[in-house]
Short mmCIF file of C-alpha atoms and ligand atoms in Angstrom, two decimals:
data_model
loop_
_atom_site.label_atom_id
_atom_site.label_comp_id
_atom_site.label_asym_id
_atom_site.label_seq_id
_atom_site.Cartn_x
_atom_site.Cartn_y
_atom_site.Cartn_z
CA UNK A 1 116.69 174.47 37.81
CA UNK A 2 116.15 175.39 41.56
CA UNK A 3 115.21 172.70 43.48
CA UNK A 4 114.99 172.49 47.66
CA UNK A 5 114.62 168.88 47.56
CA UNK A 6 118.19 167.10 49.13
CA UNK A 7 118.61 164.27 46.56
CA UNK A 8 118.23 160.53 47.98
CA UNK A 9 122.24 159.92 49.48
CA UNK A 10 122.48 163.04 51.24
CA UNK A 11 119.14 162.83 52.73
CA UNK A 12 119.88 159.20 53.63
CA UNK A 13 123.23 160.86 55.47
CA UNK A 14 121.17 163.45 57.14
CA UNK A 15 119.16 160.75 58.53
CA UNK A 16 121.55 158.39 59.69
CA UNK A 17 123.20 161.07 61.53
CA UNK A 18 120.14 162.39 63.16
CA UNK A 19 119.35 158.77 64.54
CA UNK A 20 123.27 158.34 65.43
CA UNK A 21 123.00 161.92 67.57
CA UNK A 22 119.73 160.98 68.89
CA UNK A 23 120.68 157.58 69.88
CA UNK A 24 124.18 157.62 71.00
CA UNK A 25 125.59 161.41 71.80
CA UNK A 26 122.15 162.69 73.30
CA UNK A 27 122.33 160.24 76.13
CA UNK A 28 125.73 160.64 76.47
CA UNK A 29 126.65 164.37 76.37
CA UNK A 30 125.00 166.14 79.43
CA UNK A 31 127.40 163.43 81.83
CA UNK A 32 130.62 164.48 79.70
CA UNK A 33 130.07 168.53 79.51
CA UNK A 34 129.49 168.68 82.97
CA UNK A 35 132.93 167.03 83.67
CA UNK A 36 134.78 169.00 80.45
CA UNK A 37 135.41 165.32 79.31
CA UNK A 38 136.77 165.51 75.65
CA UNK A 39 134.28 163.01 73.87
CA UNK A 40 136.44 160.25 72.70
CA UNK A 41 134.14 157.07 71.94
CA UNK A 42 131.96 159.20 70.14
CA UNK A 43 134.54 160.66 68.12
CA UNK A 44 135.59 156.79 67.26
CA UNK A 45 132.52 155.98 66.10
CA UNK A 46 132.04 158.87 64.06
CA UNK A 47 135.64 158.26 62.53
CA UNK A 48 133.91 154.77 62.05
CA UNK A 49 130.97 156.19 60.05
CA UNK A 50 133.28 158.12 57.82
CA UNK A 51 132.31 161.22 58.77
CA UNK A 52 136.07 162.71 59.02
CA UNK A 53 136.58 162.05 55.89
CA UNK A 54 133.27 163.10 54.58
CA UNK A 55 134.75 165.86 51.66
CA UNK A 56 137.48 163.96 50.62
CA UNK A 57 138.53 161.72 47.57
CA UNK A 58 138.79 158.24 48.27
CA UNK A 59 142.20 157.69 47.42
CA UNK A 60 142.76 159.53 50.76
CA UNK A 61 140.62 157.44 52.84
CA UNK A 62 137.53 159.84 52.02
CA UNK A 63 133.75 159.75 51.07
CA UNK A 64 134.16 161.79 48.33
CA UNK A 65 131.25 163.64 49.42
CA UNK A 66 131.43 167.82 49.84
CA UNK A 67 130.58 170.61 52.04
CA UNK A 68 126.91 170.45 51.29
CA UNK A 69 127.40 166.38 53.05
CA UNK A 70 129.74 167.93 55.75
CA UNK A 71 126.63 170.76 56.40
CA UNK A 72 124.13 168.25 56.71
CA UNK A 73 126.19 166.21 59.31
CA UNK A 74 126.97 169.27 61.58
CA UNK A 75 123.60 170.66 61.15
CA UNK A 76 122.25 167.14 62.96
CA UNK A 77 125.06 166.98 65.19
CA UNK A 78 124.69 170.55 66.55
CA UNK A 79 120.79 169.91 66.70
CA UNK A 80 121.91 167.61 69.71
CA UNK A 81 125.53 169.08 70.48
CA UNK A 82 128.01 171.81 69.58
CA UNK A 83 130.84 170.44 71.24
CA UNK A 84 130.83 167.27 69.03
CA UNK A 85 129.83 169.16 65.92
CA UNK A 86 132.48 171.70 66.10
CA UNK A 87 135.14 168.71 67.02
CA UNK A 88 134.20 167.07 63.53
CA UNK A 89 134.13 171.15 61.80
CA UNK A 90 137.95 171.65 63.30
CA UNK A 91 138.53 168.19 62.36
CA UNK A 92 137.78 168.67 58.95
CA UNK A 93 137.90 172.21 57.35
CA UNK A 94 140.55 173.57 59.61
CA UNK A 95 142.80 170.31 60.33
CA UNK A 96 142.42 168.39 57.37
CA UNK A 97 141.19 170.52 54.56
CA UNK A 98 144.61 173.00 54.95
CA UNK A 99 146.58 169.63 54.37
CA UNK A 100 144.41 168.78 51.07
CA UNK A 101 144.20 171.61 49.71
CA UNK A 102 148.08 173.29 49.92
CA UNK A 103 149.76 169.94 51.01
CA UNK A 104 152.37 168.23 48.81
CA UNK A 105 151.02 164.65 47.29
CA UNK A 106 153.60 163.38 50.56
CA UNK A 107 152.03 165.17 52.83
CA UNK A 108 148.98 164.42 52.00
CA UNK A 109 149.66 160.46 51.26
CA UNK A 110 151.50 161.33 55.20
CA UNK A 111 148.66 162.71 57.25
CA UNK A 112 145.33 162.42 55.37
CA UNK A 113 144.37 158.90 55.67
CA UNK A 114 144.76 158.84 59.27
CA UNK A 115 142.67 162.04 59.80
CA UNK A 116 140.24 161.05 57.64
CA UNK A 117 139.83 158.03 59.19
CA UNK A 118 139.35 160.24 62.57
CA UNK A 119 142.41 158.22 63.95
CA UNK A 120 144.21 161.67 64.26
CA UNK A 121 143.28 165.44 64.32
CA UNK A 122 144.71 168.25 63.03
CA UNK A 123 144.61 171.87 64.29
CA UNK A 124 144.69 175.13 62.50
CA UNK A 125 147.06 177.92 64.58
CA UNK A 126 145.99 181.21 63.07
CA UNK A 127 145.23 183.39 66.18
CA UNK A 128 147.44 184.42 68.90
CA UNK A 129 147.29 186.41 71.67
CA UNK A 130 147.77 189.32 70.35
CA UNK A 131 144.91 189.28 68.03
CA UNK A 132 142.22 187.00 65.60
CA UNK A 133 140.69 189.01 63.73
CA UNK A 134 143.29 190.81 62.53
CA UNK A 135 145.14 187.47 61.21
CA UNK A 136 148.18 189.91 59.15
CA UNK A 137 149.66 190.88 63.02
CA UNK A 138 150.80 187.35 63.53
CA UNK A 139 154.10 187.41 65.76
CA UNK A 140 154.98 184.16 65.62
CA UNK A 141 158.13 183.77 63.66
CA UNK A 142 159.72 180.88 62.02
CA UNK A 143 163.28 181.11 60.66
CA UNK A 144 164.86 178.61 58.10
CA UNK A 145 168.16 177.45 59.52
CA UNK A 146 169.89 176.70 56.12
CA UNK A 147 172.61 174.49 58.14
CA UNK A 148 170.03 171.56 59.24
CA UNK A 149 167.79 172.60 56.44
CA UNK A 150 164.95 173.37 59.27
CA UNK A 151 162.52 176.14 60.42
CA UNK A 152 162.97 177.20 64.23
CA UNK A 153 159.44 178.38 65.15
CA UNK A 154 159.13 180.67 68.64
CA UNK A 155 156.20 182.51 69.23
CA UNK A 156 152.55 181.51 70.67
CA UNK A 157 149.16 180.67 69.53
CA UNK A 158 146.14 180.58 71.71
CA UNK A 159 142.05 179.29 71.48
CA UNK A 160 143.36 176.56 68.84
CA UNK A 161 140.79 173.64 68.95
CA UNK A 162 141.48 169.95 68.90
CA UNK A 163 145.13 171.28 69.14
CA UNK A 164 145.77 169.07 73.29
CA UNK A 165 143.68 166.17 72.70
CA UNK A 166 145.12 162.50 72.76
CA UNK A 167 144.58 161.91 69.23
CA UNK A 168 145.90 164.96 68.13
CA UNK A 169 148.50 164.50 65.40
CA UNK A 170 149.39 168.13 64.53
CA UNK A 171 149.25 171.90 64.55
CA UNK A 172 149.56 173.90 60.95
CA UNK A 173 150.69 177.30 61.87
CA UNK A 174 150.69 180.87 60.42
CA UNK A 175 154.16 182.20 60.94
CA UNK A 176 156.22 184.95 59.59
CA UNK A 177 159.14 183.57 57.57
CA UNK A 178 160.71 186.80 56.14
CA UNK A 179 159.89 190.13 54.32
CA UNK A 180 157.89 190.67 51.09
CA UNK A 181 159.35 192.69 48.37
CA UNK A 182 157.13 195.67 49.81
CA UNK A 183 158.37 195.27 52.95
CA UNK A 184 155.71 193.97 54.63
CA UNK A 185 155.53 190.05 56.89
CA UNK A 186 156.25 187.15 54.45
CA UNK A 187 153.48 184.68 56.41
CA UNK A 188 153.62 181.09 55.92
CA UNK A 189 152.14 177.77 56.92
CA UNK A 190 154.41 175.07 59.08
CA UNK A 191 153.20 171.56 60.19
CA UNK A 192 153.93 171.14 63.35
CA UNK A 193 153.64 167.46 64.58
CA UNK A 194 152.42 166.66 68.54
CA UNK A 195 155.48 166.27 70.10
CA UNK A 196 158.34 167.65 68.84
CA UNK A 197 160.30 169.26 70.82
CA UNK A 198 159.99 172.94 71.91
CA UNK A 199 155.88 172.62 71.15
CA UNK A 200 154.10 173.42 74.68
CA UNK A 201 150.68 172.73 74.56
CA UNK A 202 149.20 174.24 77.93
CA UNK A 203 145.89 172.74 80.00
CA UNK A 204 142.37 173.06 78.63
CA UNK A 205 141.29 176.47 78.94
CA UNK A 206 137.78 176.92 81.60
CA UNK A 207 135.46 178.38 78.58
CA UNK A 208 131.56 179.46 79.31
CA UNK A 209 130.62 176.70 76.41
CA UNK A 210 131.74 174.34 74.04
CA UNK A 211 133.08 171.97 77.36
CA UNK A 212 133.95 169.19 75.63
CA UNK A 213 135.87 170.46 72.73
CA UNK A 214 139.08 171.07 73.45
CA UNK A 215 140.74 174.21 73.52
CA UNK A 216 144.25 175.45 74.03
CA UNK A 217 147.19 178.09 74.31
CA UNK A 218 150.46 176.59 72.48
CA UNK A 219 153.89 178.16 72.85
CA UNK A 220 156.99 177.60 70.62
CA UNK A 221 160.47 177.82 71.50
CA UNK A 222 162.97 177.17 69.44
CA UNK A 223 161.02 174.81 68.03
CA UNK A 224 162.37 172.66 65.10
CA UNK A 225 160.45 171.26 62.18
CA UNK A 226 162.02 169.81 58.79
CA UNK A 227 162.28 172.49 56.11
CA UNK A 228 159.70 169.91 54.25
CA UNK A 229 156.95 170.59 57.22
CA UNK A 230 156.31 173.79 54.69
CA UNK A 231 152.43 174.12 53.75
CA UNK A 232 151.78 175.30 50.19
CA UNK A 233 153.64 177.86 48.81
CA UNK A 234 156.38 179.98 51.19
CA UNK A 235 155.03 183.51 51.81
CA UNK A 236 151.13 182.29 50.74
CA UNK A 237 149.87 181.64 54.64
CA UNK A 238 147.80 184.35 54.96
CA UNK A 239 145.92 183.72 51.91
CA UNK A 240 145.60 180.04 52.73
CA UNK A 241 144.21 180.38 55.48
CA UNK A 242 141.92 182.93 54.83
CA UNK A 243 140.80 181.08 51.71
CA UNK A 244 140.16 178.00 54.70
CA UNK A 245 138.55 180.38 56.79
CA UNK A 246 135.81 181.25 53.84
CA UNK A 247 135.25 177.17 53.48
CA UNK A 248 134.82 176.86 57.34
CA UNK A 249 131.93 179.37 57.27
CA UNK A 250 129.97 177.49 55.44
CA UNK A 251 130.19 174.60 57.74
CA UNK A 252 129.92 176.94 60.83
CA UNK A 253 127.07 178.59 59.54
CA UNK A 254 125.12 174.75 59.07
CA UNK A 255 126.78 174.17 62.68
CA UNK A 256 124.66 177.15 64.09
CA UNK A 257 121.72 176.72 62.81
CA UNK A 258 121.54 172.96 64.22
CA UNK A 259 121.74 174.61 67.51
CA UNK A 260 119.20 177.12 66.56
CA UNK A 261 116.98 174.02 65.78
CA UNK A 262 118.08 172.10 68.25
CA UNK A 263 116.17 174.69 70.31
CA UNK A 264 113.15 175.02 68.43
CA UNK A 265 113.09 170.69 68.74
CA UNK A 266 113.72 171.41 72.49
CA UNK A 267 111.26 174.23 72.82
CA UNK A 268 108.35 172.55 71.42
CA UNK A 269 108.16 169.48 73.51
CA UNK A 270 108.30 171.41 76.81
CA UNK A 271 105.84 173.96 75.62
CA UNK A 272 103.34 171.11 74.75
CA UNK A 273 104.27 169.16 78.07
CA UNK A 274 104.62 172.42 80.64
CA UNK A 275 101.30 173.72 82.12
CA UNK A 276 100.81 177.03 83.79
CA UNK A 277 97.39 178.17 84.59
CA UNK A 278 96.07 174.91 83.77
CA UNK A 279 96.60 174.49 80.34
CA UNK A 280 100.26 174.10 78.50
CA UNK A 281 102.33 177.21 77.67
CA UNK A 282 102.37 176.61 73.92
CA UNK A 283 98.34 177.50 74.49
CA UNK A 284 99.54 180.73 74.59
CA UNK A 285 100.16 183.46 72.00
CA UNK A 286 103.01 184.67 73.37
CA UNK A 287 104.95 181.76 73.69
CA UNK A 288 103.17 180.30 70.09
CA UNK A 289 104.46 183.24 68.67
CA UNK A 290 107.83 182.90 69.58
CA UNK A 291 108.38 179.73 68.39
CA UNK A 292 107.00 180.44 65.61
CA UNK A 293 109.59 183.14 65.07
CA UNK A 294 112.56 180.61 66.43
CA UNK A 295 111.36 178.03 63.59
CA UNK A 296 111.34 180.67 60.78
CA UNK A 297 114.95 182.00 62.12
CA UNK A 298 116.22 178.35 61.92
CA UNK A 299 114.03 177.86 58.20
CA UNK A 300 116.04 180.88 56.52
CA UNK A 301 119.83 179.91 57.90
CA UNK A 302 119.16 176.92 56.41
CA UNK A 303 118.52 178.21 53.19
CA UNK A 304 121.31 180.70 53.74
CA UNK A 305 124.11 178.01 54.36
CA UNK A 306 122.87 175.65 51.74
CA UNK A 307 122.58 178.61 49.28
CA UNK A 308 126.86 179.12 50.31
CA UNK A 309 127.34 175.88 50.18
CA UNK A 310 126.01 175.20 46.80
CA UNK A 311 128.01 177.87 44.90
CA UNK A 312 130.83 176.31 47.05
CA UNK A 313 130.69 173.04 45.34
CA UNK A 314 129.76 174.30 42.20
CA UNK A 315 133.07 176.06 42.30
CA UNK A 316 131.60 179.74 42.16
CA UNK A 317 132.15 182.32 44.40
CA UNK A 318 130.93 181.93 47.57
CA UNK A 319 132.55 184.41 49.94
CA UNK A 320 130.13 187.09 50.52
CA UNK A 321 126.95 184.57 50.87
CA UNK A 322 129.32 181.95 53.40
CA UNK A 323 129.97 185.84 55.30
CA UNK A 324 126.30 185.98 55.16
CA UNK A 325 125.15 182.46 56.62
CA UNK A 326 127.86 182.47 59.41
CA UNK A 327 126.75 185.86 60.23
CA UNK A 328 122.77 185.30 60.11
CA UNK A 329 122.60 182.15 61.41
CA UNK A 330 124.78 182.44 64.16
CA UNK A 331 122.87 185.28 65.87
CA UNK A 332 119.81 183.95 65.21
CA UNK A 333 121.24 180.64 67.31
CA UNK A 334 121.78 183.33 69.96
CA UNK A 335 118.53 184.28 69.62
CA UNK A 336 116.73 180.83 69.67
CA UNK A 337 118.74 179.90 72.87
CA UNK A 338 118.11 182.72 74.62
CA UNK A 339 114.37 182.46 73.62
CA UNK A 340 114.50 178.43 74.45
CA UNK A 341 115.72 179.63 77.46
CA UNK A 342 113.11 182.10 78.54
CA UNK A 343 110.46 179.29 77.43
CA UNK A 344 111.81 176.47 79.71
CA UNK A 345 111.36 178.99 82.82
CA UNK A 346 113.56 178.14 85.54
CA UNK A 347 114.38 174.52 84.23
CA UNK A 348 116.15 176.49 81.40
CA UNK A 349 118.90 177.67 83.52
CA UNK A 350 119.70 173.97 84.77
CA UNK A 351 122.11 172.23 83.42
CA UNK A 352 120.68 169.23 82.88
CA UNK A 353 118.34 170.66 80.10
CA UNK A 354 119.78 170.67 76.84
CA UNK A 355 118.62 174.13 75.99
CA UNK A 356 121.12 175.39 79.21
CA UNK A 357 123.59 173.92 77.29
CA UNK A 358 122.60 175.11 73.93
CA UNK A 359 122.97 178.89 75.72
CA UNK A 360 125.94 178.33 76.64
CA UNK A 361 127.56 177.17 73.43
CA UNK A 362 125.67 180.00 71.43
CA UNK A 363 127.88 182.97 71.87
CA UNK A 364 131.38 181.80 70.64
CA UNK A 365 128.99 181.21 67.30
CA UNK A 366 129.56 184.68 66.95
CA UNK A 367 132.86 184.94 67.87
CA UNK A 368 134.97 181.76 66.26
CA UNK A 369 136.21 181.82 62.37
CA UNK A 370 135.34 185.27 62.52
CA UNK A 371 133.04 187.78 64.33
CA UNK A 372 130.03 189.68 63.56
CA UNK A 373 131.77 192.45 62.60
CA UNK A 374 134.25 190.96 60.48
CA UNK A 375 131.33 189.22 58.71
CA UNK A 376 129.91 192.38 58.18
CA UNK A 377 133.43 193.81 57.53
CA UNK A 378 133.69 190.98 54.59
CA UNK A 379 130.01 191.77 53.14
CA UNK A 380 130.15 195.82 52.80
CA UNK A 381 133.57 194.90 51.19
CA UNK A 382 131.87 192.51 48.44
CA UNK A 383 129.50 195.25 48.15
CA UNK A 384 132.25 197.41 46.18
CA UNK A 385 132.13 200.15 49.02
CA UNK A 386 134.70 202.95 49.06
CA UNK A 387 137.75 201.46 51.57
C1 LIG B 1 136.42 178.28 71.78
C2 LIG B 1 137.26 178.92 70.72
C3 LIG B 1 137.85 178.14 69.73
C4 LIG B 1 138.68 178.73 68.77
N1 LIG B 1 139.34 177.92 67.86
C5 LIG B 1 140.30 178.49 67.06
C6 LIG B 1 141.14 177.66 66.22
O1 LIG B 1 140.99 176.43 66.17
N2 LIG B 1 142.12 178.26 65.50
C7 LIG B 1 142.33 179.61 65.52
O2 LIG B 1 143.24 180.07 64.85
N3 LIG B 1 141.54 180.41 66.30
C8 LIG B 1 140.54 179.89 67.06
N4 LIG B 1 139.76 180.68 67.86
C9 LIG B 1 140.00 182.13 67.85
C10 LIG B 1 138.88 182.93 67.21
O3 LIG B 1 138.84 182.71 65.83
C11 LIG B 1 139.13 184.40 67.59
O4 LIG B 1 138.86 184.52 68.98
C12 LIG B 1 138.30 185.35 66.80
O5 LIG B 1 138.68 185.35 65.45
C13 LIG B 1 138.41 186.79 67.34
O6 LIG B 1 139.72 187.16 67.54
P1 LIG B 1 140.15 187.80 68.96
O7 LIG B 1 139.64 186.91 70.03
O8 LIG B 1 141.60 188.07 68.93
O9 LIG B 1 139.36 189.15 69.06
P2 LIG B 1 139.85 190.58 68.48
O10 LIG B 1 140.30 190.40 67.07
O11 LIG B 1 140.76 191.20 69.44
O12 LIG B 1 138.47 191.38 68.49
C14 LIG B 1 137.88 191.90 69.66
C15 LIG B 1 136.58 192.60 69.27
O13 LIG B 1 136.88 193.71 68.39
C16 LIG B 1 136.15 193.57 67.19
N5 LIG B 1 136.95 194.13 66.08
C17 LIG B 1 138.25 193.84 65.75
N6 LIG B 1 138.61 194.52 64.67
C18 LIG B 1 137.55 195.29 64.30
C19 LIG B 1 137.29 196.22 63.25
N7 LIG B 1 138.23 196.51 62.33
N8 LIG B 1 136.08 196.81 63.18
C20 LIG B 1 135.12 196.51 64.09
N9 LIG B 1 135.29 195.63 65.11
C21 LIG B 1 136.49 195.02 65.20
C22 LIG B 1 135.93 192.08 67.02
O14 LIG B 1 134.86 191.83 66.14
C23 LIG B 1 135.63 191.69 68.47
O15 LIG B 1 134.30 192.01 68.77
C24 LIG B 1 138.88 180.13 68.79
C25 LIG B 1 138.27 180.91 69.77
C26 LIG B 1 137.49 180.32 70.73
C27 LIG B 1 136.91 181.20 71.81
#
């Protein structure tokens, strides 16, 4: 039976985050992104609350919650702040959910507990310089040196999040190992822990959003890695992490449309509080109108990501409506922050409104884990189109 009602435990998780946003990142966050500080006590204390480890089994130090929980968390967080929200989405689906879902029961007794627990993070090196969306061109190479039984990785990855930061405990990358049977790249996945030598990780980039999550190029040269460091099956990469990429959508897709209410939140209490010809701007049509329209943008990408999310955890197939929600709702999160924007006048171009911020750290929504166009790309191909 359809039913839009959240039962009791995940509704009691939405709220607690909402209060824990409201209450302890909101005051904090406009002092950190103006000095591109990566958030680290916040991160703790989310670590704390579990929330790392939110779609996990418990063996591994996890909630044993699922991506409908891990939604509902980054749609609260994002209402407040991307830059957390997409530290805890990197965190989970691209750092630790590659590890749980392809990692040996070693690897995963090795790593998951502590990223879980948020004491570590993982990053997920798929895109390089020479290109994202198309993740088959990957250059990076990594050859297995039969003598010391390890793989010599040289090559470069850049835009990897959570990849520089303190805490970080590791980078999986994509890398060609060899030559199919068809003659095409052989493309596996290779843990690569913080540290070892040969692994460059350069400065935080300067981005237009998104200023404190961190970001960064990585280079590898000659560097070694126990044969072991393998993730899933030799020659699978690609798949894996396309397969990862699908998950993260989903959780992207609640990410942006907490941002996209974040402004319609935003957007209401200044239009009730700002007067202009002596009575408020929300007196007006226009400006009535176009909230209106931001709240029914935020309403259906909602429904859109829970919709992908609940075939996700039902174990159907989900990949054309996750393409969906990431695409919808992160234009329309474009579209409520440039709207929030135009309502908050000149304040809305000053930084210390949170709607400046929330138009800054709308575009990459269309960009990261895939673009528009490969969303659309990924749709017209579920719709059985001639290729
Ligand atoms: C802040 C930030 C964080 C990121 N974090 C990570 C991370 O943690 N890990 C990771 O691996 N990557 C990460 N990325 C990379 C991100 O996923 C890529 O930037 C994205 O996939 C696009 O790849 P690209 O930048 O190489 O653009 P390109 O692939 O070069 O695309 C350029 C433009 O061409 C369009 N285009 C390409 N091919 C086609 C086509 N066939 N038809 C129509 N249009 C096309 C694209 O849609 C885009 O508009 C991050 C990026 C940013 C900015």
């Amino acid at each position: 039976m359809l039913d839009h009602r959240l039962d009791d435990e995940y509704e009691q998780l939405r709220r607690t985050v909402a209060e824990f946003a409201k209450d302890v990142i909101a005051p904090a966050i406009g002092e950190l992104y103006e000095k591109h500080e990566f958030p680290y006590r916040i991160v703790r204390e989310m670590g704390r609350m579990g929330l790392f480890g939110l779609p996990f089994p418990e063996e591994y130090g996890g909630m044993g919650g699922d991506y409908l929980a891990l939604g509902l968390v980054l749609e609260e967080l994002a209402r407040v702040d991307s830059s957390v929200a997409i530290t805890l989405e990197a965190g989970v689906s691209l750092g630790a959910m590659p590890i749980f879902r392809f990692g040996t029961e070693e690897q995963k007794r090795t790593w998951l507990p502590r990223l879980t627990s948020g004491e570590i993070l993982g990053a997920f090196g798929l895109t390089e310089p020479g290109g994202g969306s198309d993740a088959g061109a990957t250059r990076t190479t990594a050859r297995l040196d039969e003598d010391t039984n390890e793989w010599v990785i040289n090559g470069g990855k850049c835009f990897i999040t959570n990849s520089g930061t303190d805490i970080t405990g590791f980078v999986t990358v994509t890398a060609v190992t060899g030559t199919t049977a068809t003659g095409g790249k052989e493309i596996s996945t290779v843990i690569v822990p913080s540290g070892t030598p040969g692994f460059t990780v350069a400065p935080p980039y300067s981005k237009v959003g998104w200023n404190c999550s961190d970001t960064r190029e990585l280079s590898f040269d000659d560097c070694r890695v126990p044969a072991a460091n393998l993730l899933g099956e030799r020659g699978r990469g690609y798949a894996q992490f396309l397969s990862i990429l699908d998950e993260g959508r989903v959780a992207i897709a609640a990410l942006a449309t907490g941002l996209a209410q974040g402004c319609v939140d935003e957007s209401v209490r200044y239009a009730g509080e700002r007067e202009a010809f002596g009575r408020p701007i929300g007196a007006n049509q226009a400006i009535a109108f176009k909230l209106a329209d931001m709240e029914l943008k935020a309403h259906n990408a909602r429904l859109s990501w829970r919709h992908a999310a609940s075939l996700l955890v039902h174990g159907e197939r989900f990949k054309k409506e996750a393409a969906i929600a990431k695409l919808y709702s992160s234009e329309i999160a474009v579209d409520n922050a440039r709207d929030a924007t135009q309502i908050h006048g000149g304040y809305g171009f000053m930084n210390e409104y949170p709607v400046a911020r929330f138009w800054r750290d709308a575009k990459i929504l269309e960009i990261g884990e895939g673009t528009s166009e490969v969303q659309r790309m990924l749709i017209a191909r579920e719709l059985g189109l001639p290729r």
